[in-house]
Short mmCIF file of C-alpha atoms in Angstrom, two decimals:
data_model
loop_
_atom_site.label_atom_id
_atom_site.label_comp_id
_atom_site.label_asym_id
_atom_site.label_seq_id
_atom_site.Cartn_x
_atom_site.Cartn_y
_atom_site.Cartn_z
CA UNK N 116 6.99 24.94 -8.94
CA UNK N 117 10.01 24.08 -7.42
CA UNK N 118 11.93 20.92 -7.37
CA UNK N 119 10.78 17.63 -6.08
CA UNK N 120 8.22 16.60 -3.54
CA UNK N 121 5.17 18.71 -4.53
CA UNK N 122 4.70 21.49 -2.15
CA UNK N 123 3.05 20.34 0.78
CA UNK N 124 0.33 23.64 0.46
CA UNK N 125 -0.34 22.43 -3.00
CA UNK N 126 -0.17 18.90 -2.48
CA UNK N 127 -2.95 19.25 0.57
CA UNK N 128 -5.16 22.02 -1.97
CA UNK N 129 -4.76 19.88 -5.16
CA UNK N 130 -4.26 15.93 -4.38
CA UNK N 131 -4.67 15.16 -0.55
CA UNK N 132 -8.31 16.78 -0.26
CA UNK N 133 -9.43 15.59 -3.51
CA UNK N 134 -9.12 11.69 -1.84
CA UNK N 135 -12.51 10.12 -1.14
CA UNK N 136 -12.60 7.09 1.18
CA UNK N 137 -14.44 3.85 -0.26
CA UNK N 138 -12.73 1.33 2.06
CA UNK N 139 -15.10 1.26 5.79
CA UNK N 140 -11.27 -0.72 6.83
CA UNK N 141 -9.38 2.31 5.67
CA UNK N 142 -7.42 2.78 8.98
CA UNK N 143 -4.65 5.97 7.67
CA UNK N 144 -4.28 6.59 4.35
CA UNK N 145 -3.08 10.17 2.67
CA UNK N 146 -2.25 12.68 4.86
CA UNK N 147 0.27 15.16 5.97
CA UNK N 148 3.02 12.72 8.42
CA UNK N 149 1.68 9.59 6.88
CA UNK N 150 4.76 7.52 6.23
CA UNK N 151 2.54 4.29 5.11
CA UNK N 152 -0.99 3.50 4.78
CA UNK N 153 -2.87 0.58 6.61
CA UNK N 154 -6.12 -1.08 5.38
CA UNK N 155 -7.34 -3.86 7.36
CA UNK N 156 -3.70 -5.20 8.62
CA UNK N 157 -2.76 -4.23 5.01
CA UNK N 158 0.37 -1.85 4.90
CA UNK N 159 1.94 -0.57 2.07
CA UNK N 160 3.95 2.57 0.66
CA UNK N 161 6.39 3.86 -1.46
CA UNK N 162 10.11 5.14 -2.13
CA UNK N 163 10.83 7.13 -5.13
CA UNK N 164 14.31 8.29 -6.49
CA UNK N 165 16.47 8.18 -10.10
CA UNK N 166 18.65 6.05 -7.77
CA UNK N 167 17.36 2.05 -7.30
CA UNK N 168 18.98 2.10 -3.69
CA UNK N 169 17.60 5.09 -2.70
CA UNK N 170 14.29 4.53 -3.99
CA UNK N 171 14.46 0.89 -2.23
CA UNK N 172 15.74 2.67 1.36
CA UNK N 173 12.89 5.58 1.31
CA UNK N 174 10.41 3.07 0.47
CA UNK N 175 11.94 0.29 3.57
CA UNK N 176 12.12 3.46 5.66
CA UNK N 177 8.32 4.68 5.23
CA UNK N 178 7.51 0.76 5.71
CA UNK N 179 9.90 0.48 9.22
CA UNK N 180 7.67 3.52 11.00
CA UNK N 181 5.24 0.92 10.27
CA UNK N 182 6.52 -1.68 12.58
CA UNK N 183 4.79 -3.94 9.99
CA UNK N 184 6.01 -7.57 8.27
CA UNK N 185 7.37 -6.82 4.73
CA UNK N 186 5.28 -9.79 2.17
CA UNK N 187 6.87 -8.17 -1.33
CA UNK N 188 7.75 -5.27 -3.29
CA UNK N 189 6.49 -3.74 -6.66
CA UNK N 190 8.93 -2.04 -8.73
CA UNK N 191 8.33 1.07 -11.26
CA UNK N 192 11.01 1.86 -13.43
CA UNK N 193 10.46 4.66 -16.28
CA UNK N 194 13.12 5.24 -18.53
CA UNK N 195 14.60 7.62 -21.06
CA UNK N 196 15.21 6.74 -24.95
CA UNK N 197 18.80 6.46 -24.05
CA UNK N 198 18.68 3.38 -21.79
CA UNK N 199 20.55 0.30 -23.10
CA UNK N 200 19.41 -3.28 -22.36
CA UNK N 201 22.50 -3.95 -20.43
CA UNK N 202 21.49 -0.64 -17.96
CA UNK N 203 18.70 -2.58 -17.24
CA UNK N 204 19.68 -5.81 -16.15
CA UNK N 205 22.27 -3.79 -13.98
CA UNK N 206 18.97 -2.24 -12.88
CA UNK N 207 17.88 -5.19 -11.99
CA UNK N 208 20.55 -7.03 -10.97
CA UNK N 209 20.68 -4.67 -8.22
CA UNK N 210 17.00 -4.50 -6.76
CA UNK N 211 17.42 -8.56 -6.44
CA UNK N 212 20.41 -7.77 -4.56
CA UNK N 213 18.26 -5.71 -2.15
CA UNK N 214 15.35 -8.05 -1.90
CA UNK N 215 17.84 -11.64 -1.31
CA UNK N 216 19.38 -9.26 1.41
CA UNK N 217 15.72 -8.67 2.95
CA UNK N 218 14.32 -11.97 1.67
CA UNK N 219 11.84 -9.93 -0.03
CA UNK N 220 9.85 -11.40 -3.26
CA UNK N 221 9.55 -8.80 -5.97
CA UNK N 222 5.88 -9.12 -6.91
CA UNK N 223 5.61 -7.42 -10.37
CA UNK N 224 5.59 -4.14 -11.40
CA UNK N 225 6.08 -1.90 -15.04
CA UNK N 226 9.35 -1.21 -17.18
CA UNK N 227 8.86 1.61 -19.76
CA UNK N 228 11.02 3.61 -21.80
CA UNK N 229 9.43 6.86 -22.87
CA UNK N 230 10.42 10.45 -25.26
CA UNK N 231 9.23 11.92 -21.94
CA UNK N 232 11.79 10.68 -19.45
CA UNK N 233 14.57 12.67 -19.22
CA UNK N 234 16.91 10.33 -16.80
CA UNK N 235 15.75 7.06 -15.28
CA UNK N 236 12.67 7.19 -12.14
CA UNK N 237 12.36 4.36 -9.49
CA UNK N 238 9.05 3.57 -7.80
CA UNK N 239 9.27 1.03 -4.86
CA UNK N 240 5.95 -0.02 -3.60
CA UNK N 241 6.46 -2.03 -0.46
CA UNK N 242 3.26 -4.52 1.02
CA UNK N 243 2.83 -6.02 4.39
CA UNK N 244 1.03 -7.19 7.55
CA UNK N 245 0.44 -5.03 10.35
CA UNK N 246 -0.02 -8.06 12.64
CA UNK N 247 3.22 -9.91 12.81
CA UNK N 248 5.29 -11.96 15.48
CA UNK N 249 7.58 -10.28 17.91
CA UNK N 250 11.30 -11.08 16.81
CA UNK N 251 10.33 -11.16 12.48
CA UNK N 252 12.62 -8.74 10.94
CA UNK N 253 10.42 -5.78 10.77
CA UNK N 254 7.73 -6.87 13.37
CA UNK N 255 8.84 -4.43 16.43
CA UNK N 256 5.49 -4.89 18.16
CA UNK N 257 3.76 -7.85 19.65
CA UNK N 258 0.34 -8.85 17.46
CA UNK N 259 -1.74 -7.62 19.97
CA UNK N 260 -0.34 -4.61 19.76
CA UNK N 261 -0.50 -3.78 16.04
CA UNK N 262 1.37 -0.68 15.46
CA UNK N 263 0.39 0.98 18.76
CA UNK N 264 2.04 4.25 18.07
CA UNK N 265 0.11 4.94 15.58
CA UNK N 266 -3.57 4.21 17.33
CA UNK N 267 -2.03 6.01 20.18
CA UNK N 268 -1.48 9.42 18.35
CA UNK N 269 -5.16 10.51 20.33
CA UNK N 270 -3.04 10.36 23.26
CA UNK N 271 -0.18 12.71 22.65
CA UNK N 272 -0.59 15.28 25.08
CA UNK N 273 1.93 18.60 25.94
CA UNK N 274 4.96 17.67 27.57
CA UNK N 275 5.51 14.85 25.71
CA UNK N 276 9.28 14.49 24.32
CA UNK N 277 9.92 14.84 20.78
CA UNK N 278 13.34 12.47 20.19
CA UNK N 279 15.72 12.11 16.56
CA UNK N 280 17.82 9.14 15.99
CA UNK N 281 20.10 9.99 13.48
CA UNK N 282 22.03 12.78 11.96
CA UNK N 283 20.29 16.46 10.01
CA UNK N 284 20.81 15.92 5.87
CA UNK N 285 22.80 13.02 5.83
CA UNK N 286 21.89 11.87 2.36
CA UNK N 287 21.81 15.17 0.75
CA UNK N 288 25.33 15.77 2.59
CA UNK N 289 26.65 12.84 1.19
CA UNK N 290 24.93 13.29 -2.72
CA UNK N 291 26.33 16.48 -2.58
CA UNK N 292 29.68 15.36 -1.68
CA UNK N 293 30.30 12.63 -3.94
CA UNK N 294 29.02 14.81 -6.74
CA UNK N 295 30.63 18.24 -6.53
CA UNK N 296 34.04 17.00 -5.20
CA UNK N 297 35.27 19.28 -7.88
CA UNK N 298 33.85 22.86 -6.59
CA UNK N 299 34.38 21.74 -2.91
CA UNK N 300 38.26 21.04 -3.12
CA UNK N 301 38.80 24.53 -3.95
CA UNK N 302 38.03 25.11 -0.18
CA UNK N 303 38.37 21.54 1.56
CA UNK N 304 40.88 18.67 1.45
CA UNK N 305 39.73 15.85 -0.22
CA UNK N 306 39.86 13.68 3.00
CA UNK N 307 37.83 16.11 4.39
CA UNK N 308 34.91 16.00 1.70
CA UNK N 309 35.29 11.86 1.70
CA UNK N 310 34.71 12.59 5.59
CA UNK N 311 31.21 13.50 4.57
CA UNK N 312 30.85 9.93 2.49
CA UNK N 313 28.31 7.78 4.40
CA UNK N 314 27.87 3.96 3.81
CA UNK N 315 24.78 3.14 2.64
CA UNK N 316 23.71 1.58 5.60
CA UNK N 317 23.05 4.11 7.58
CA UNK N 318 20.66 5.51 5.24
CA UNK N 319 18.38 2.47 6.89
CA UNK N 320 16.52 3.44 9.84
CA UNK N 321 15.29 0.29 11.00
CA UNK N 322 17.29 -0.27 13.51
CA UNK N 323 16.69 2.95 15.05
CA UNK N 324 13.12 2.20 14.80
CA UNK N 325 13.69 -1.58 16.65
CA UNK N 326 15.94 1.17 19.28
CA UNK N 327 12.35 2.76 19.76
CA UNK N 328 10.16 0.18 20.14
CA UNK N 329 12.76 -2.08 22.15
CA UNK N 330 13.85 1.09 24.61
CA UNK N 331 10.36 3.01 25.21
CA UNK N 332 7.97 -0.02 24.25
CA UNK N 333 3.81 1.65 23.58
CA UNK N 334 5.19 4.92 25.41
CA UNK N 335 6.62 5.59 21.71
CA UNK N 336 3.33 7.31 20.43
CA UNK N 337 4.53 8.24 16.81
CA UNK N 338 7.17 7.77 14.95
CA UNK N 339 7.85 10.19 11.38
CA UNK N 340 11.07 9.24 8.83
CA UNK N 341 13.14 12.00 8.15
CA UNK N 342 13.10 12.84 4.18
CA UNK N 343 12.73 14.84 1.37
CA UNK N 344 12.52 18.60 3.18
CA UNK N 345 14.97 17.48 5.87
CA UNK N 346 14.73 17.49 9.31
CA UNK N 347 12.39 21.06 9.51
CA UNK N 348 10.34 19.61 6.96
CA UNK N 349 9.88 16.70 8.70
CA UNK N 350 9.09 18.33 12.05
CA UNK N 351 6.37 20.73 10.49
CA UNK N 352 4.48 17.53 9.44
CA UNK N 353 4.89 15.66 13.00
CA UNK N 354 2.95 19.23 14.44
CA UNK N 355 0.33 18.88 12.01
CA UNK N 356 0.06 14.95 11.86
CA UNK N 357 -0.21 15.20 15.89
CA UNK N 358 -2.16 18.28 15.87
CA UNK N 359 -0.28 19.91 18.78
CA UNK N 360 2.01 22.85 18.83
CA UNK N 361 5.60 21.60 19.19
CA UNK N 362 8.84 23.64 20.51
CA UNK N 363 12.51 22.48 19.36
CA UNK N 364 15.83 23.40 20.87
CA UNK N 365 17.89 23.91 17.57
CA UNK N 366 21.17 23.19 19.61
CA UNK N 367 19.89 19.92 20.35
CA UNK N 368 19.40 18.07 16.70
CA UNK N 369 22.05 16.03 15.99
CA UNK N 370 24.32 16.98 13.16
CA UNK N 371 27.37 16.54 11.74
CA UNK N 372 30.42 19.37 11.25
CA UNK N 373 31.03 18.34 7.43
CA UNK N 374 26.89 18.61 6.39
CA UNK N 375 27.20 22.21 8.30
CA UNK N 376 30.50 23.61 6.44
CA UNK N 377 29.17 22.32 3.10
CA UNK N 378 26.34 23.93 3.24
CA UNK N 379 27.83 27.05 4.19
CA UNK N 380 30.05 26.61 0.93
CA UNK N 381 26.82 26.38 -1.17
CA UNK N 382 24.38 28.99 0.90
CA UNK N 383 21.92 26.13 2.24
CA UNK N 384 20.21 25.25 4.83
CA UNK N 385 21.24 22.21 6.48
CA UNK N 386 18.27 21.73 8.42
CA UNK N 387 16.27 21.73 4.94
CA UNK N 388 18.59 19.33 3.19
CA UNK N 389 17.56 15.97 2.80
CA UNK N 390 17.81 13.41 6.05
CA UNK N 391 17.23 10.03 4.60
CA UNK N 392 18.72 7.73 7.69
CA UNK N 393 17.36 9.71 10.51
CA UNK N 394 13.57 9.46 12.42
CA UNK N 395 11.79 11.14 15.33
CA UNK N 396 9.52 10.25 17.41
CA UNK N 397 6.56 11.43 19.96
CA UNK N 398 7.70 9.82 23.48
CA UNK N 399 4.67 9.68 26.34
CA UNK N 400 6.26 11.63 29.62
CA UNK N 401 6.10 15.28 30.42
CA UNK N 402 8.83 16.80 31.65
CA UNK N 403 8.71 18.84 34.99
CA UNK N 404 8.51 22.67 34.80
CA UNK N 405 11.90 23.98 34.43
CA UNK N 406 13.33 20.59 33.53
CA UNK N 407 15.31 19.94 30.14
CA UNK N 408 15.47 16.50 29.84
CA UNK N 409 19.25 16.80 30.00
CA UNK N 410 20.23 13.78 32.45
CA UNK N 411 17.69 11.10 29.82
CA UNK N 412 18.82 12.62 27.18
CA UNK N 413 22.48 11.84 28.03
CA UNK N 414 21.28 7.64 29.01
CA UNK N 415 19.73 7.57 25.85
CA UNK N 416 22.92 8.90 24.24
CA UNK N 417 24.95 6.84 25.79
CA UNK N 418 22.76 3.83 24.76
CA UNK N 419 21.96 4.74 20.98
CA UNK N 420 25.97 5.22 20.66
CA UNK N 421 26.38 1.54 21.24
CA UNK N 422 23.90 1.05 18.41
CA UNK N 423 26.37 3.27 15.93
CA UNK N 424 24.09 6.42 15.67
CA UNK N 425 22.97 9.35 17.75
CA UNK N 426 19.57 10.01 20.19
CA UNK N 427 18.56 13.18 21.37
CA UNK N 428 15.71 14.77 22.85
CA UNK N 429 15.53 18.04 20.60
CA UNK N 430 11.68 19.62 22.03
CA UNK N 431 8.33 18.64 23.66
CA UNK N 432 4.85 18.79 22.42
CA UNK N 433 2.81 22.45 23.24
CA UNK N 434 -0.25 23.20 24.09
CA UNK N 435 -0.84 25.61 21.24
CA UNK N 436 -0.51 24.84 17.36
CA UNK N 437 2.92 26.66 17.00
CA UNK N 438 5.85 24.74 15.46
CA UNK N 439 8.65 26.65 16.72
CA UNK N 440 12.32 26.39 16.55
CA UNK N 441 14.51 28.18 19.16
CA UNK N 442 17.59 29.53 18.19
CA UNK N 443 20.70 31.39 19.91
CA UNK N 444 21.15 30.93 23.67
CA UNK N 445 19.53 32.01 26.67
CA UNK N 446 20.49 35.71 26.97
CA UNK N 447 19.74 36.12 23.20
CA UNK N 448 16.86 33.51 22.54
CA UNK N 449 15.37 33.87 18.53
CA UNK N 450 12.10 32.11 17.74
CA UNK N 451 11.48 30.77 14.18
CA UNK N 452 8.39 29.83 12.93
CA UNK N 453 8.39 26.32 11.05
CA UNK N 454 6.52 26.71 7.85
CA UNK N 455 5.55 23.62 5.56
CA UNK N 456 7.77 21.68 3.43
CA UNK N 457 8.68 23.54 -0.01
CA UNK N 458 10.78 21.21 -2.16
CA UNK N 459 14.25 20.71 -1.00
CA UNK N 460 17.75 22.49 -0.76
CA UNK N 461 19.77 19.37 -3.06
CA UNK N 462 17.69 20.46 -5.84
CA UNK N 463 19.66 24.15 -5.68
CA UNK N 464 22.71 22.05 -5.90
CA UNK N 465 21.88 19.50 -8.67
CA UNK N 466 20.74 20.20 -11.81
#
């Protein structure tokens, strides 16, 4: 099988469908485009990486969508025969870093070092309260409101405007950098491959999420983290969480010139590269026939830009169930088909 996530065809055959629901307060659980799941006003969901920050960010990224109240975190950490006592409390040392910064109480979790770990696996469980205050860290929505975007998926109709905050494969642009600096000088300066180094912060989409919510308000109907599969993979699970056809102008999804060249250098596909630090979102409002969106698109530029990170409108929702991509221009337009998240390009990079 190939490399990470489990193939979403296989992962729907072989773990989704075998699910049973017990819970009559079971609101979303499993499913494709499920970022979180919410029991009662119960949220909770997971990051997982060999990296404690990244495992921390995917997990704080799945919770954002949420709009939820963070309460604690559980932490997982499985560990090969070679880990010393002092790697752990760095380990450590550095998830309490996270949660002081979040004011986040680590509630538990498992340590274990095992013959069958090859190199060290985070699990970051996040838990929290749909209902929450307007103004708490993570609480983006009044009480009353309880994460309306997601109750108000029913109501996605065609027309409606598909938006990304955020760049295509900035983490896996960024991994790759730092890690094959050696194979890329041989074509690029090394200021230009430290070009492609990205803080850590903008690996967080919260504040693109608060940009949502605070801009758009319950006209933001769903809201999907880009991950693992990148930005395509991302957008084939929007069409089938939302059950719509959607259309994407390729030209439109923000992108950056260093993630495009380096993937050129390595034959991959940017688009499938991992995105960790960018989300889209399912805005209510058709456009008129023949209209592009250009003019919003531009005023909610202009306004994400004084946030420190892009907005565009890349598609609209369709009437049919096709997830389409269209490339070239208009006299030479090329349709591609979206298929359903297979792994991810990093892992033909890194061993």
């Amino acid at each position: 099988m190939e490399l990470g996530t489990l193939n979403e065809l296989v992962n729907t055959r072989s773990v989704i469908k075998h699910v049973r629901k017990h819970n009559k307060d079971m609101k979303q659980g499993v499913g494709t485009g499920n970022d979180f799941s919410l029991c009662g006003d119960m949220v909770s969901c997971e990051g997982v990486s060999c990296n404690p920050y990244i495992a921390w960010t995917k997990a704080m990224n799945n919770f954002a969508v949420s709009c939820a109240k963070p309460v604690g975190v559980r932490l997982v950490m499985l560990l090969p025969e070679s880990v010393s006592e002092a790697d752990i409390k760095l380990y450590m040392k550095e998830f309490n870093s996270l949660a002081d910064e979040e004011d986040i109480q680590i509630l538990g979790g498992h340590t274990e070092v095992g013959p069958s770990y090859n190199k060290a696996s985070f699990v970051v469980t996040v838990f929290g309260v749909a209902a929450c205050e307007t103004g708490d860290t993570y609480g983006c929505v009044k009480a009353s409101d309880n994460i309306a975007y997601t109750q108000n998926i029913n109501k996605i109709l065609p027309g409606d405007r598909i938006i990304m905050l955020g760049y295509a494969g900035l983490m896996g642009t960024d991994i790759i950098a730092r890690s094959k600096k050696d194979e890329l000088v041989k074509r690029f300066a090394y200021s230009y491959i430290e070009g492609a180094y990205f803080n850590k912060e903008e690996y967080a989409i919260r504040d693109k999420v608060r940009f949502l919510i605070d801009t758009f308000g319950k006209d933001v109907l769903y809201m999907h983290d880009v991950s693992h599969g990148g930005i395509y993979g991302a957008l084939w699970q929007l069409g089938v969480k939302i059950k719509h056809g959607i259309n994407i102008n390729h030209a439109c999804i923000p992108i950056k010139q260093e993630t495009v060249e380096i993937s050129e250098f390595f034959d991959i596909n940017p688009y499938m590269l991992d995105g960790t630090g960018a989300v889209i979102a399912v805005i209510r409002g058709g456009l008129k026939e023949g209209e592009d969106g250009a003019a919003y698109g531009e005023e909610c530029e202009v306004a994400a830009s004084g946030e420190g990170f892009p907005a565009a409108i890349i598609g609209k929702v369709t009437e049919d169930n096709n997830k389409v991509v269209m490339l070239g221009d208009e006299r030479e337009p090329e349709q591609r088909f979206l298929s359903p998240v297979k792994g991810d390009e990093i892992y033909k990079i890194l061993e």
